[in-house]
Short mmCIF file of C-alpha atoms in Angstrom, two decimals:
data_model
loop_
_atom_site.label_atom_id
_atom_site.label_comp_id
_atom_site.label_asym_id
_atom_site.label_seq_id
_atom_site.Cartn_x
_atom_site.Cartn_y
_atom_site.Cartn_z
CA MET Q 1 4.39 -7.65 37.65
CA THR Q 2 4.96 -7.88 33.82
CA ASN Q 3 2.51 -5.94 31.79
CA VAL Q 4 -0.09 -7.90 29.83
CA ALA Q 5 -0.84 -6.83 26.30
CA ILE Q 6 -4.51 -5.96 25.59
CA LYS Q 7 -4.39 -8.09 22.51
CA ASP Q 8 -3.61 -11.14 24.65
CA LEU Q 9 -6.55 -10.29 26.91
CA PHE Q 10 -8.84 -10.36 23.93
CA ARG Q 11 -7.40 -13.39 22.19
CA LYS Q 12 -6.90 -15.51 25.35
CA THR Q 13 -9.69 -14.19 27.60
CA SER Q 14 -10.39 -17.52 29.34
CA GLU Q 15 -6.73 -17.86 30.41
CA TYR Q 16 -6.85 -14.54 32.23
CA ALA Q 17 -10.32 -14.86 33.72
CA ASN Q 18 -10.35 -13.90 37.44
CA LYS Q 19 -6.65 -13.26 37.43
CA GLU Q 20 -4.78 -10.16 38.42
CA VAL Q 21 -3.05 -8.24 35.55
CA THR Q 22 -1.17 -5.04 35.02
CA LEU Q 23 -1.66 -2.92 31.89
CA GLU Q 24 -0.10 0.43 30.72
CA GLY Q 25 -1.53 2.57 28.03
CA TRP Q 26 -3.35 5.66 26.88
CA THR Q 27 -6.81 6.74 28.00
CA LYS Q 28 -9.38 7.00 25.16
CA THR Q 29 -12.32 7.99 27.06
CA ILE Q 30 -13.30 8.48 30.75
CA ARG Q 31 -16.65 8.62 32.46
CA ASP Q 32 -17.30 8.89 36.14
CA SER Q 33 -19.90 9.46 38.87
CA LYS Q 34 -19.50 10.27 42.54
CA THR Q 35 -18.56 6.60 43.44
CA PHE Q 36 -17.27 4.89 40.35
CA GLY Q 37 -16.06 5.39 36.83
CA PHE Q 38 -15.05 3.75 33.52
CA ILE Q 39 -11.90 4.23 31.44
CA GLU Q 40 -11.41 3.03 27.86
CA LEU Q 41 -7.68 2.16 27.75
CA ASN Q 42 -5.51 1.13 24.70
CA ASP Q 43 -1.83 0.08 24.70
CA GLY Q 44 -1.37 -0.11 20.91
CA SER Q 45 -1.32 -3.85 20.70
CA PHE Q 46 -4.88 -4.26 19.61
CA PHE Q 47 -7.58 -2.29 17.71
CA LYS Q 48 -10.17 -2.52 20.56
CA ASN Q 49 -9.90 -0.78 23.91
CA VAL Q 50 -10.22 -2.45 27.23
CA GLN Q 51 -12.71 -1.15 29.80
CA ILE Q 52 -11.31 -0.25 33.19
CA VAL Q 53 -13.79 0.02 36.10
CA PHE Q 54 -12.65 2.07 39.17
CA ASN Q 55 -14.35 3.11 42.29
CA ASN Q 56 -13.91 5.53 45.15
CA ASN Q 57 -12.02 3.03 47.34
CA LEU Q 58 -8.89 3.91 45.45
CA SER Q 59 -6.87 6.46 47.30
CA ASN Q 60 -6.36 8.69 44.25
CA PHE Q 61 -9.97 8.42 43.06
CA ASN Q 62 -10.44 12.21 42.70
CA GLU Q 63 -7.21 12.50 40.58
CA ILE Q 64 -8.29 9.68 38.41
CA THR Q 65 -11.66 11.40 37.62
CA LYS Q 66 -9.65 14.27 36.31
CA LEU Q 67 -7.82 12.27 33.69
CA THR Q 68 -7.90 13.70 30.15
CA ILE Q 69 -7.93 11.95 26.80
CA SER Q 70 -4.55 10.48 25.83
CA SER Q 71 -3.17 10.58 29.39
CA THR Q 72 -0.95 7.55 30.31
CA ILE Q 73 -1.73 5.36 33.18
CA LYS Q 74 -0.60 2.05 34.72
CA VAL Q 75 -3.50 -0.16 35.93
CA THR Q 76 -3.48 -3.27 38.05
CA GLY Q 77 -6.70 -5.17 38.53
CA ASN Q 78 -8.73 -8.34 38.14
CA VAL Q 79 -10.09 -9.69 34.79
CA VAL Q 80 -13.89 -10.16 35.19
CA ILE Q 81 -15.87 -11.83 32.45
CA THR Q 82 -18.90 -9.93 31.35
CA GLU Q 83 -20.90 -12.35 29.24
CA ASN Q 84 -24.03 -10.24 29.00
CA ALA Q 85 -22.30 -6.90 28.32
CA LYS Q 86 -21.03 -5.18 25.23
CA GLN Q 87 -17.47 -6.18 26.00
CA PRO Q 88 -16.44 -9.78 26.81
CA PHE Q 89 -14.55 -8.75 29.92
CA GLU Q 90 -13.49 -5.79 32.02
CA ILE Q 91 -10.75 -4.93 34.51
CA GLN Q 92 -11.81 -4.09 37.96
CA ALA Q 93 -8.92 -1.79 39.04
CA THR Q 94 -7.20 -2.25 42.41
CA SER Q 95 -4.72 0.54 41.61
CA ILE Q 96 -4.29 3.12 38.97
CA GLU Q 97 -1.06 5.04 38.62
CA ILE Q 98 -1.09 8.24 36.67
CA GLU Q 99 2.05 8.43 34.57
CA SER Q 100 1.28 11.63 32.59
CA LEU Q 101 -1.62 13.98 32.21
CA CYS Q 102 -2.37 15.05 28.63
CA PRO Q 103 -3.10 18.82 28.25
CA THR Q 104 -6.73 19.80 27.58
CA ASP Q 105 -5.72 21.36 24.21
CA TYR Q 106 -4.93 17.94 22.83
CA PRO Q 107 -6.17 18.19 19.10
CA LEU Q 108 -7.90 14.78 19.09
CA GLN Q 109 -10.88 15.14 21.35
CA LYS Q 110 -13.82 12.74 21.33
CA LYS Q 111 -15.52 13.76 18.05
CA ARG Q 112 -15.12 12.87 14.41
CA HIS Q 113 -12.49 14.83 12.45
CA SER Q 114 -12.29 15.31 8.68
CA PHE Q 115 -9.52 13.46 6.78
CA GLU Q 116 -8.29 16.92 5.55
CA TYR Q 117 -7.83 18.10 9.14
CA LEU Q 118 -6.07 14.87 10.17
CA ARG Q 119 -3.54 15.24 7.45
CA THR Q 120 -2.41 18.50 9.22
CA ILE Q 121 -1.68 16.45 12.32
CA ALA Q 122 -0.20 13.41 10.68
CA HIS Q 123 1.97 12.85 13.66
CA LEU Q 124 -1.11 12.36 15.80
CA ARG Q 125 -3.59 10.75 13.42
CA PRO Q 126 -2.43 7.13 14.02
CA ARG Q 127 -4.17 7.52 17.41
CA THR Q 128 -7.58 7.80 15.84
CA ASN Q 129 -9.70 4.71 15.30
CA THR Q 130 -9.70 5.15 11.54
CA PHE Q 131 -5.92 5.43 11.12
CA ASN Q 132 -5.19 2.84 13.80
CA ALA Q 133 -7.24 0.39 11.70
CA VAL Q 134 -5.66 1.50 8.38
CA PHE Q 135 -2.08 1.35 9.47
CA ARG Q 136 -2.59 -1.93 11.35
CA ILE Q 137 -3.97 -3.36 8.10
CA ARG Q 138 -1.01 -1.89 6.23
CA SER Q 139 1.36 -3.79 8.52
CA ILE Q 140 -0.45 -7.06 8.15
CA ALA Q 141 -0.81 -6.74 4.35
CA ALA Q 142 2.98 -6.03 4.06
CA PHE Q 143 3.71 -9.11 6.11
CA ALA Q 144 1.35 -11.17 3.87
CA ILE Q 145 3.22 -10.03 0.75
CA HIS Q 146 6.52 -11.24 2.11
CA GLN Q 147 4.95 -14.47 3.23
CA TYR Q 148 3.30 -15.10 -0.09
CA PHE Q 149 6.54 -14.86 -2.01
CA GLN Q 150 8.75 -16.56 0.53
CA GLU Q 151 6.44 -19.54 0.78
CA ARG Q 152 6.71 -19.99 -2.96
CA GLY Q 153 10.49 -19.85 -3.23
CA TYR Q 154 10.97 -16.28 -4.42
CA VAL Q 155 14.24 -14.45 -3.47
CA TYR Q 156 13.74 -11.02 -1.95
CA VAL Q 157 16.04 -8.58 -3.72
CA HIS Q 158 17.07 -5.05 -2.57
CA THR Q 159 17.41 -2.99 -5.79
CA PRO Q 160 19.28 0.34 -5.75
CA ILE Q 161 17.57 3.57 -4.99
CA ILE Q 162 20.12 5.63 -6.86
CA THR Q 163 20.45 4.80 -10.59
CA CYS Q 164 21.65 6.10 -13.93
CA ALA Q 165 19.26 3.71 -15.75
CA ASP Q 166 15.98 4.88 -17.07
CA CYS Q 167 13.20 2.39 -16.58
CA GLU Q 168 9.90 4.33 -16.82
CA GLY Q 169 11.12 7.57 -18.30
CA SER Q 170 13.33 10.22 -16.71
CA ALA Q 171 10.67 12.83 -16.91
CA GLU Q 172 9.11 11.16 -13.88
CA MET Q 173 12.33 10.53 -11.99
CA PHE Q 174 13.83 12.77 -9.37
CA LYS Q 175 17.22 14.11 -10.45
CA LEU Q 176 20.01 13.69 -7.98
CA THR Q 177 23.00 16.03 -7.79
CA THR Q 178 25.63 17.26 -5.34
CA LEU Q 179 26.45 20.28 -7.51
CA ASN Q 180 26.11 23.53 -5.55
CA LEU Q 181 22.94 25.00 -7.11
CA ASP Q 182 23.72 28.47 -5.43
CA GLU Q 183 26.82 28.86 -7.54
CA ASP Q 184 27.41 28.88 -11.34
CA LEU Q 185 27.02 25.30 -12.52
CA PRO Q 186 29.87 23.78 -14.54
CA LYS Q 187 28.94 23.79 -18.24
CA LYS Q 188 30.10 21.92 -21.34
CA ASP Q 189 28.84 22.79 -24.74
CA GLY Q 190 26.20 25.03 -23.06
CA LYS Q 191 24.80 22.20 -20.90
CA VAL Q 192 25.41 21.28 -17.28
CA ASP Q 193 28.51 19.21 -17.03
CA PHE Q 194 27.57 16.30 -14.87
CA SER Q 195 30.97 14.76 -15.13
CA GLU Q 196 31.89 16.89 -12.25
CA ASP Q 197 28.99 15.57 -10.17
CA LEU Q 198 29.41 12.81 -7.52
CA PHE Q 199 28.81 9.94 -9.97
CA GLY Q 200 30.39 11.55 -12.92
CA LYS Q 201 27.08 11.45 -14.94
CA LYS Q 202 23.41 12.25 -14.55
CA ALA Q 203 21.89 10.30 -11.72
CA TYR Q 204 18.31 9.74 -10.62
CA ILE Q 205 16.20 8.38 -7.76
CA THR Q 206 14.86 5.27 -9.29
CA GLY Q 207 11.20 5.07 -10.26
CA SER Q 208 11.22 1.31 -10.47
CA GLY Q 209 13.36 -1.70 -9.43
CA GLN Q 210 12.25 -3.76 -12.42
CA LEU Q 211 15.36 -3.66 -14.57
CA HIS Q 212 17.67 -4.55 -11.72
CA GLY Q 213 15.14 -7.17 -10.64
CA GLU Q 214 15.24 -8.85 -14.04
CA THR Q 215 19.11 -9.33 -13.63
CA PHE Q 216 18.45 -11.34 -10.41
CA ALA Q 217 15.56 -13.27 -12.01
CA SER Q 218 18.06 -14.44 -14.59
CA ALA Q 219 20.05 -16.05 -11.77
CA PHE Q 220 17.56 -17.04 -9.18
CA GLY Q 221 14.58 -17.74 -11.34
CA LYS Q 222 11.86 -16.05 -9.16
CA ILE Q 223 12.58 -12.77 -7.23
CA TYR Q 224 10.51 -9.94 -5.84
CA THR Q 225 11.16 -6.41 -4.59
CA PHE Q 226 9.12 -4.50 -2.12
CA GLY Q 227 10.18 -1.04 -1.17
CA PRO Q 228 9.67 2.71 -1.60
CA THR Q 229 9.37 4.22 -5.04
CA LEU Q 230 9.72 7.94 -5.92
CA ARG Q 231 8.40 9.70 -8.91
CA SER Q 232 8.41 13.37 -9.64
CA GLU Q 233 5.05 13.39 -11.50
CA ASN Q 234 3.17 16.62 -10.74
CA SER Q 235 -0.19 14.96 -10.38
CA ASN Q 236 -2.38 16.18 -7.58
CA THR Q 237 -5.11 13.44 -7.55
CA LYS Q 238 -6.58 11.01 -5.05
CA THR Q 239 -4.52 8.23 -6.48
CA HIS Q 240 -1.10 9.68 -6.98
CA ALA Q 241 1.74 10.28 -4.59
CA ASN Q 242 5.48 11.19 -5.28
CA GLU Q 243 6.50 8.52 -2.71
CA PHE Q 244 4.76 5.20 -2.51
CA TRP Q 245 5.62 1.55 -2.08
CA MET Q 246 5.79 -1.08 -4.92
CA ILE Q 247 5.90 -4.85 -5.12
CA GLU Q 248 7.65 -5.90 -8.30
CA PRO Q 249 8.11 -9.66 -8.89
CA GLU Q 250 10.11 -10.91 -11.94
CA ILE Q 251 9.74 -14.53 -12.97
CA SER Q 252 11.84 -16.53 -15.37
CA PHE Q 253 10.34 -19.12 -17.76
CA CYS Q 254 6.84 -17.49 -17.27
CA ASP Q 255 4.70 -16.24 -20.12
CA LEU Q 256 1.75 -13.72 -19.99
CA ASP Q 257 -0.88 -16.38 -19.10
CA GLY Q 258 1.39 -17.63 -16.25
CA LEU Q 259 1.86 -14.14 -14.99
CA MET Q 260 -1.90 -13.55 -14.80
CA ASP Q 261 -2.23 -16.73 -12.84
CA ILE Q 262 0.30 -15.47 -10.34
CA GLU Q 263 -1.27 -11.94 -10.06
CA GLU Q 264 -4.64 -13.43 -9.32
CA ASP Q 265 -3.31 -15.92 -6.82
CA CYS Q 266 -1.17 -13.16 -5.02
CA LEU Q 267 -4.01 -10.59 -4.84
CA LYS Q 268 -6.42 -13.25 -3.44
CA TYR Q 269 -3.80 -14.37 -0.82
CA ILE Q 270 -3.17 -10.85 0.48
CA VAL Q 271 -6.90 -10.01 0.69
CA ASN Q 272 -7.64 -13.33 2.46
CA TYR Q 273 -4.77 -13.00 4.89
CA VAL Q 274 -5.98 -9.44 5.95
CA LEU Q 275 -9.56 -10.71 6.38
CA GLU Q 276 -8.24 -13.46 8.62
CA HIS Q 277 -5.85 -11.45 10.67
CA CYS Q 278 -7.58 -8.06 10.87
CA PRO Q 279 -11.20 -8.95 11.59
CA GLU Q 280 -11.83 -5.99 13.97
CA GLU Q 281 -10.18 -3.51 11.66
CA ILE Q 282 -12.06 -4.70 8.58
CA ASP Q 283 -15.33 -4.50 10.56
CA PHE Q 284 -14.55 -1.01 11.51
CA CYS Q 285 -13.81 -0.04 7.88
CA ASP Q 286 -17.04 -1.78 6.72
CA THR Q 287 -19.09 0.28 9.23
CA PHE Q 288 -17.40 3.66 9.03
CA ILE Q 289 -15.49 3.93 5.72
CA GLU Q 290 -17.14 1.70 3.00
CA LYS Q 291 -20.43 0.07 3.55
CA GLY Q 292 -20.30 -3.47 2.10
CA LEU Q 293 -16.46 -3.66 2.15
CA LYS Q 294 -16.38 -7.21 3.57
CA ASP Q 295 -18.80 -8.40 0.92
CA LYS Q 296 -16.70 -6.75 -1.80
CA LEU Q 297 -13.54 -8.40 -0.60
CA THR Q 298 -15.20 -11.82 -0.13
CA LYS Q 299 -16.72 -11.55 -3.59
CA LEU Q 300 -13.20 -10.95 -5.00
CA LEU Q 301 -11.94 -14.06 -3.30
CA ASN Q 302 -14.63 -16.14 -4.99
CA SER Q 303 -14.35 -14.50 -8.47
CA ASP Q 304 -12.73 -15.93 -11.59
CA PHE Q 305 -10.81 -13.00 -13.10
CA VAL Q 306 -11.94 -12.33 -16.58
CA ARG Q 307 -9.20 -12.10 -19.31
CA ILE Q 308 -9.82 -10.03 -22.43
CA ASP Q 309 -7.82 -8.30 -25.10
CA HIS Q 310 -7.65 -4.45 -25.05
CA LYS Q 311 -9.21 -4.26 -28.51
CA ASP Q 312 -12.17 -6.28 -27.30
CA VAL Q 313 -12.57 -3.95 -24.37
CA ILE Q 314 -12.80 -1.11 -26.73
CA ASP Q 315 -15.40 -2.86 -28.74
CA ILE Q 316 -17.58 -3.26 -25.64
CA LEU Q 317 -17.02 0.37 -24.72
CA LYS Q 318 -17.97 1.69 -28.14
CA LYS Q 319 -21.14 -0.33 -28.20
CA ALA Q 320 -22.15 0.87 -24.67
CA ASP Q 321 -25.34 2.92 -24.51
CA ARG Q 322 -23.87 5.87 -22.76
CA THR Q 323 -21.96 9.17 -23.23
CA TRP Q 324 -18.27 9.10 -22.47
CA GLU Q 325 -16.21 12.10 -21.26
CA PHE Q 326 -13.21 10.53 -23.07
CA GLN Q 327 -14.06 8.56 -26.17
CA PRO Q 328 -12.61 4.98 -26.12
CA ASP Q 329 -10.30 4.30 -29.09
CA TYR Q 330 -8.20 1.23 -30.06
CA GLY Q 331 -4.84 3.03 -29.85
CA GLU Q 332 -5.56 4.76 -26.54
CA ASP Q 333 -5.27 4.06 -22.76
CA LEU Q 334 -8.31 3.41 -20.70
CA ALA Q 335 -9.76 6.28 -18.62
CA LYS Q 336 -11.20 5.88 -15.17
CA GLU Q 337 -14.64 5.77 -16.56
CA HIS Q 338 -13.75 3.03 -18.97
CA GLU Q 339 -12.10 0.96 -16.10
CA LYS Q 340 -15.13 1.37 -13.96
CA TYR Q 341 -17.56 0.41 -16.75
CA ILE Q 342 -15.68 -2.68 -17.73
CA THR Q 343 -15.48 -4.09 -14.19
CA GLU Q 344 -19.25 -3.43 -13.92
CA TYR Q 345 -19.94 -5.07 -17.27
CA PHE Q 346 -18.19 -8.32 -16.08
CA ASN Q 347 -19.29 -7.86 -12.45
CA GLY Q 348 -15.80 -8.56 -11.18
CA PRO Q 349 -12.03 -8.17 -11.77
CA VAL Q 350 -10.78 -7.99 -15.35
CA PHE Q 351 -7.30 -8.59 -16.85
CA VAL Q 352 -6.97 -6.34 -19.91
CA LYS Q 353 -4.15 -7.86 -22.02
CA ASN Q 354 -2.39 -7.30 -25.31
CA TRP Q 355 -2.14 -3.54 -25.44
CA PRO Q 356 -1.25 -1.22 -28.32
CA LYS Q 357 2.55 -0.99 -28.45
CA ASP Q 358 2.63 2.76 -28.84
CA ILE Q 359 1.23 3.39 -25.36
CA LYS Q 360 3.39 0.85 -23.53
CA SER Q 361 7.09 0.58 -22.48
CA TYR Q 362 10.06 -0.60 -24.61
CA TYR Q 363 10.78 -3.64 -22.48
CA MET Q 364 7.40 -5.37 -23.21
CA LYS Q 365 7.41 -8.21 -25.59
CA LEU Q 366 6.20 -7.42 -29.01
CA ASN Q 367 3.32 -9.74 -30.13
CA PRO Q 368 3.44 -11.47 -33.57
CA ASP Q 369 0.88 -9.04 -34.98
CA GLY Q 370 3.55 -6.23 -34.60
CA LYS Q 371 0.98 -3.89 -33.25
CA THR Q 372 0.45 -4.96 -29.69
CA VAL Q 373 2.69 -5.96 -26.75
CA ALA Q 374 2.08 -8.92 -24.22
CA ALA Q 375 1.15 -6.46 -21.46
CA VAL Q 376 -1.69 -6.78 -18.89
CA ASP Q 377 -3.46 -4.49 -16.48
CA LEU Q 378 -5.69 -5.77 -13.68
CA GLU Q 379 -8.84 -3.76 -13.16
CA VAL Q 380 -10.89 -4.37 -10.07
CA PRO Q 381 -14.35 -2.98 -9.09
CA GLY Q 382 -14.27 0.35 -7.29
CA ALA Q 383 -10.55 0.85 -7.72
CA GLY Q 384 -9.68 0.47 -11.33
CA GLU Q 385 -6.15 -0.51 -12.21
CA ILE Q 386 -4.34 -2.10 -9.38
CA MET Q 387 -1.69 -4.25 -11.04
CA GLY Q 388 0.35 -3.76 -14.30
CA GLY Q 389 2.69 -6.26 -15.87
CA SER Q 390 4.03 -7.80 -19.04
CA GLN Q 391 6.04 -10.50 -20.57
CA ARG Q 392 9.41 -9.03 -21.10
CA GLU Q 393 11.15 -8.90 -24.50
CA GLU Q 394 13.71 -11.67 -24.40
CA ASP Q 395 15.09 -11.19 -27.92
CA TYR Q 396 18.13 -8.94 -28.08
CA ASN Q 397 17.67 -7.61 -31.54
CA LYS Q 398 13.95 -6.88 -31.08
CA LEU Q 399 14.60 -5.09 -27.78
CA VAL Q 400 17.35 -2.91 -29.37
CA ALA Q 401 15.09 -2.10 -32.27
CA ARG Q 402 12.29 -1.14 -29.97
CA MET Q 403 14.50 1.10 -27.89
CA LYS Q 404 15.75 2.95 -30.90
CA GLN Q 405 12.18 3.23 -32.24
CA MET Q 406 11.23 4.89 -28.90
CA GLY Q 407 14.28 7.11 -28.77
CA ILE Q 408 15.87 5.31 -25.69
CA GLU Q 409 19.63 5.28 -25.59
CA THR Q 410 21.00 1.70 -25.53
CA ASP Q 411 24.55 2.47 -24.24
CA PRO Q 412 23.55 3.29 -20.61
CA LEU Q 413 21.50 0.09 -20.56
CA TYR Q 414 24.11 -2.20 -22.07
CA TRP Q 415 23.97 -4.40 -18.97
CA TYR Q 416 20.24 -4.86 -19.27
CA LEU Q 417 20.65 -5.76 -23.00
CA GLU Q 418 23.28 -8.30 -22.03
CA LEU Q 419 20.68 -10.29 -20.24
CA ARG Q 420 19.39 -11.13 -23.77
CA LYS Q 421 22.87 -12.19 -24.98
CA TYR Q 422 23.90 -14.48 -22.20
CA GLY Q 423 21.37 -17.25 -21.62
CA THR Q 424 18.16 -15.41 -22.54
CA ASN Q 425 14.76 -16.92 -21.65
CA ILE Q 426 11.21 -15.90 -21.61
CA HIS Q 427 10.35 -13.99 -18.40
CA SER Q 428 7.57 -11.82 -17.01
CA GLY Q 429 6.91 -9.45 -14.10
CA PHE Q 430 4.40 -7.16 -12.74
CA GLY Q 431 4.12 -4.05 -10.41
CA LEU Q 432 1.59 -3.88 -7.58
CA GLY Q 433 1.06 -0.40 -5.99
CA PHE Q 434 0.88 -1.10 -2.32
CA GLU Q 435 -1.15 2.06 -1.44
CA ARG Q 436 -3.59 1.41 -4.16
CA LEU Q 437 -4.01 -2.11 -2.82
CA LEU Q 438 -4.60 -0.65 0.67
CA MET Q 439 -7.17 1.73 -0.70
CA TYR Q 440 -9.03 -1.11 -2.17
CA ILE Q 441 -8.81 -3.28 1.04
CA THR Q 442 -9.77 -0.50 3.45
CA GLY Q 443 -12.21 1.50 1.34
CA ILE Q 444 -10.16 4.67 1.84
CA GLU Q 445 -10.67 7.01 -1.11
CA ASN Q 446 -7.47 9.08 -0.99
CA ILE Q 447 -3.91 7.73 -1.28
CA ARG Q 448 -2.81 10.33 1.33
CA ASP Q 449 -4.71 8.49 3.96
CA VAL Q 450 -3.05 5.09 3.60
CA ILE Q 451 0.52 6.39 3.84
CA PRO Q 452 1.91 7.44 7.23
CA TYR Q 453 3.37 10.74 5.99
CA PRO Q 454 2.21 11.50 2.39
CA ARG Q 455 4.48 13.21 -0.10
CA THR Q 456 2.51 14.90 -2.83
CA PRO Q 457 2.93 18.08 -4.93
CA ASN Q 458 3.32 21.05 -2.54
CA ASN Q 459 3.18 18.80 0.47
CA CYS Q 460 6.31 17.60 2.20
CA ASP Q 461 5.50 18.34 5.88
CA PHE Q 462 6.75 16.41 8.88
#
């Protein structure tokens, strides 16, 4: 008999009522008395467990009662509807085959474990209820992202991981070399001679696919990337990791206002998709991780995102009747406390736009005032910045001048500049940190707990 997935039993219960089914999975709990017992079984297809009822008419009843947590079994039995019970149905076993018995020193016994401890057993933590919910939501959210862009005619582009182009600043990029570091490195004029390296020049692990994405947007109109990003930033915080995933759309013939429309629509689509397709997981997160999570997400869907200039945000912060750890200023970035206050002030998500040029990147379009750029950050309640984007500078001469002003070499990026020579057009793009989005959707407070195997300073285990 072909195995039935537990997910199908929950989603199509009436179809299986009073029928014999076969399941295979891992034991989550086991309770027994002298004549009968209960097993909570999970096969990985669904967040919830199915209850198996067995009694002493089974020939191996005594062996079954000795099952341990995370043992694997094969169960055949009848689906019985239990309308007045906690679960909608149960399986009354006619046979239980023990496939493997898990040792009693299994680290995940039936008790609550700290997030810190579970990070030390990252290879086992997906088996816990918390991480089963989080990583199932991660899977569904990733699918929603692809579906959102595919339904709207975007082309999915695979940008290179290895690059000699500097998008966000080489100080945050991992350097790549095949030179033997255990031997004397080749030198020229007192510096390492990278002409003898594999690529004949300095190479990096890219920190963004944006620049290459723009080249494809100039051909296909609308593109997006979605993949791993690596940055060497030595920042040991709850919101930073050295390896994470980014979504980076680039859209031709789109200005800053149009970009904000897309950002808002995209975020609402993903959140709504997760709410619709992960109800059990969201309920769990709402109960055990962040009280009121469902209400928070539902409120976001029904909110009109505020749009306000950076200078006006600073005005509000300066007038606030409170003491700041970091004083807000017109030429400065927003601190976490500022992000928190401004979302509370407007009681919802806020687009902060038109930022001081001196704290933003060279590729952002300079506004007519000559002091600000057409950049935007999306701040959401409880999470702070979740998206960052801008209208890109489409004027060749202005872009060259901006690069020189910021000390960025133009020769290595000649190909990027040529986009402004051959059929230039207004275009915009944004970056969405996938893990920060997941933190917002699940209520998880540490980025290490929404990534399967986190890579952070002094941590590269597994």
